[in-house]
Amino acid sequence: MKRGTPRPQRVYGLDTFLGGVGGGGSESRVSPTPFLPCPQSEKTDEVSAAIHTCSRLFGALLKKKELFVGTLPDEEGLLCLFTASCGAVIKYQMWMRHRYHSCCNSLSKLQSHHVFQVQELALCTLMKFVQMEGMYPLSEAKWKSNYLFPREVLKCVVESLIPVKGDSSLLISRFQEFLEFDDIRYHVMQITMEVIARIMDAHGEPHPAFQQNTFTLISSVSLPRSESKLDNFYVKHQSEEPWEKGQSGQEHKKVFQRMWLRFLKYKLPSSLYKKVLLIMHDTILAHMSQPTLMIDFLTRAYDIGGAISLLALNGLFVLIHQHNLEYPGFYQKLYSLLDPSIYHVKYRARFFHLADLFLSSSHLPAYLVAAFTKRLARLALTAPPRGAAHGHPVHLQPPAPAPCLQGPRPPPCGPLGADPYDMEEEDPAKSRALESCLWELQALQKHYHPDVARAAMVINHPLSSQEVPISELLELTSYEIFDRDFKKKTTGPVALEFIQAKGLLGQKNDICAEHFALE
């Protein structure tokens, strides 16, 4: 080669893309290697060029019906056919059909590529094959109404969307636009059930990454709330006859229900438990054909305790209110959830909103109302202002005047140590709340924050027949309270002098006065 002559570049010809099938020798045999050699390439543009080539090549072959239609023999059987008396066209079509399957497998692997643009391109190419193979079927089997869906290609997509390792949330978000189509959504739900069973049975124990990816996918499935027929199909078929099974909203609900029950059959990590319960009431139960099948899952979650129990309240409320669920120990469990930590959890507003709904029933016994009232009053003593303002018992409406609800009268029980109410008792029936009184409200009327003191003063007046709404207080934060108080304008004179503190408890020579007295 002369000096200065450019080095010839390597060109990926069709023989390279067809899995190493060359012009002669041993390379002329059908190769079982993957269809695309370029996934091993470090250059993204080479991989993208290979995907584009495959898309155009097999898109044209499908449209021209040049791929074998029918039951395809395996690679070894295909080699035997080549030596038998078989037409050259059939041999070519079978061979190209195998290359098409190899291409789909390679594209499926590329959905886990380290570059998202390659993942997206592989996904869109496979979905293009789904659409074209539906229009030009490669199977002779006839389904209902002659409607054939390329389920195997879509299965390659779904399996790559929920890998056992890695995070595929970004690619799933790209796939969501395809879930708007009724036929894609229906088959994705069915395939997901199969993948969950296969992966879980193979590994023996739940895999956190797989469960997280699966949850991301199935939580993206949203069924239309209308009961009208579903006819938004991604795969357009040549037959004008309708696909009755795919157009049934009830059938979609059944598959949706089986998918979630299969997923929730296995043990979930705590973080995923919370995510499921957060969407249970409006995303899952609303689309199930039999929501009562979630009773076992929700009752188990309610018995776990902590934040998981709080989140399970939403789903239980739907089942109790709309589906006549009977839960004998429900109020006892709700009572046990009331502890000081309830004012500091992320789901505080949701809990108090639901607790307000459950306790507003006029059929609750007096001992139960008294127990909740007493416990809320006791917790309000140490709660932050944002919690004490809506947690004190004036929001409970008793079915009949209970002794402990007759205002903050002087307690017959004497000082705190002699209060018959047992704060540590988990059973409200045994807490002896009816024997006590609301002396806590007198303490709250002296609260350092004026809003809390003002709310506690309401008990000094006759209770209104209508319940006091607490919705405006549920989302109130400490920052909002401080900001609101800071912007208040004073209307009267401001005290400029103060009495210097002599000690924490009023004693002149105690340790607090010695170390913390103001100079």
mmCIF file of C-alpha atoms in Angstrom, residues 385 388-395 408 440-461 463 468 473 476 481 484-485 488-489 491:
data_model
loop_
_atom_site.group_PDB
_atom_site.id
_atom_site.type_symbol
_atom_site.label_atom_id
_atom_site.label_comp_id
_atom_site.label_asym_id
_atom_site.label_seq_id
_atom_site.Cartn_x
_atom_site.Cartn_y
_atom_site.Cartn_z
ATOM 1 C CA PRO A 385 -48.034 22.467 68.235
ATOM 2 C CA ALA A 388 -51.598 19.108 69.375
ATOM 3 C CA ALA A 389 -53.861 21.578 67.565
ATOM 4 C CA HIS A 390 -55.756 18.808 65.730
ATOM 5 C CA GLY A 391 -55.102 15.864 68.013
ATOM 6 C CA HIS A 392 -57.046 16.920 71.080
ATOM 7 C CA PRO A 393 -60.393 15.276 71.742
ATOM 8 C CA VAL A 394 -62.885 18.026 70.895
ATOM 9 C CA HIS A 395 -63.122 16.479 67.419
ATOM 10 C CA PRO A 408 -62.091 19.717 82.472
ATOM 11 C CA GLU A 440 -55.252 17.235 80.429
ATOM 12 C CA LEU A 441 -57.396 19.901 78.794
ATOM 13 C CA GLN A 442 -56.809 22.261 81.696
ATOM 14 C CA ALA A 443 -53.083 21.874 81.105
ATOM 15 C CA LEU A 444 -53.517 22.437 77.366
ATOM 16 C CA GLN A 445 -55.421 25.665 78.070
ATOM 17 C CA LYS A 446 -52.137 26.969 79.502
ATOM 18 C CA HIS A 447 -50.134 25.815 76.459
ATOM 19 C CA TYR A 448 -47.292 28.060 75.336
ATOM 20 C CA HIS A 449 -48.706 28.246 71.807
ATOM 21 C CA PRO A 450 -51.878 30.358 71.613
ATOM 22 C CA ASP A 451 -53.493 28.221 68.882
ATOM 23 C CA VAL A 452 -53.337 25.097 71.033
ATOM 24 C CA ALA A 453 -54.606 26.973 74.103
ATOM 25 C CA ARG A 454 -57.449 28.465 72.071
ATOM 26 C CA ALA A 455 -58.452 25.032 70.733
ATOM 27 C CA ALA A 456 -58.476 23.587 74.250
ATOM 28 C CA MET A 457 -60.733 26.424 75.437
ATOM 29 C CA VAL A 458 -63.530 25.158 73.184
ATOM 30 C CA ILE A 459 -64.347 22.469 75.741
ATOM 31 C CA ASN A 460 -65.482 25.195 78.162
ATOM 32 C CA HIS A 461 -68.484 25.838 75.927
ATOM 33 C CA LEU A 463 -70.143 21.173 72.026
ATOM 34 C CA VAL A 468 -65.309 20.541 63.927
ATOM 35 C CA LEU A 473 -54.846 21.502 60.178
ATOM 36 C CA LEU A 476 -49.885 22.189 58.805
ATOM 37 C CA ILE A 481 -46.881 27.922 62.044
ATOM 38 C CA ARG A 484 -47.736 32.722 60.206
ATOM 39 C CA ASP A 485 -46.853 33.851 63.731
ATOM 40 C CA LYS A 488 -48.803 38.611 62.721
ATOM 41 C CA LYS A 489 -49.211 42.267 63.574
ATOM 42 C CA THR A 491 -52.571 45.377 68.099
#
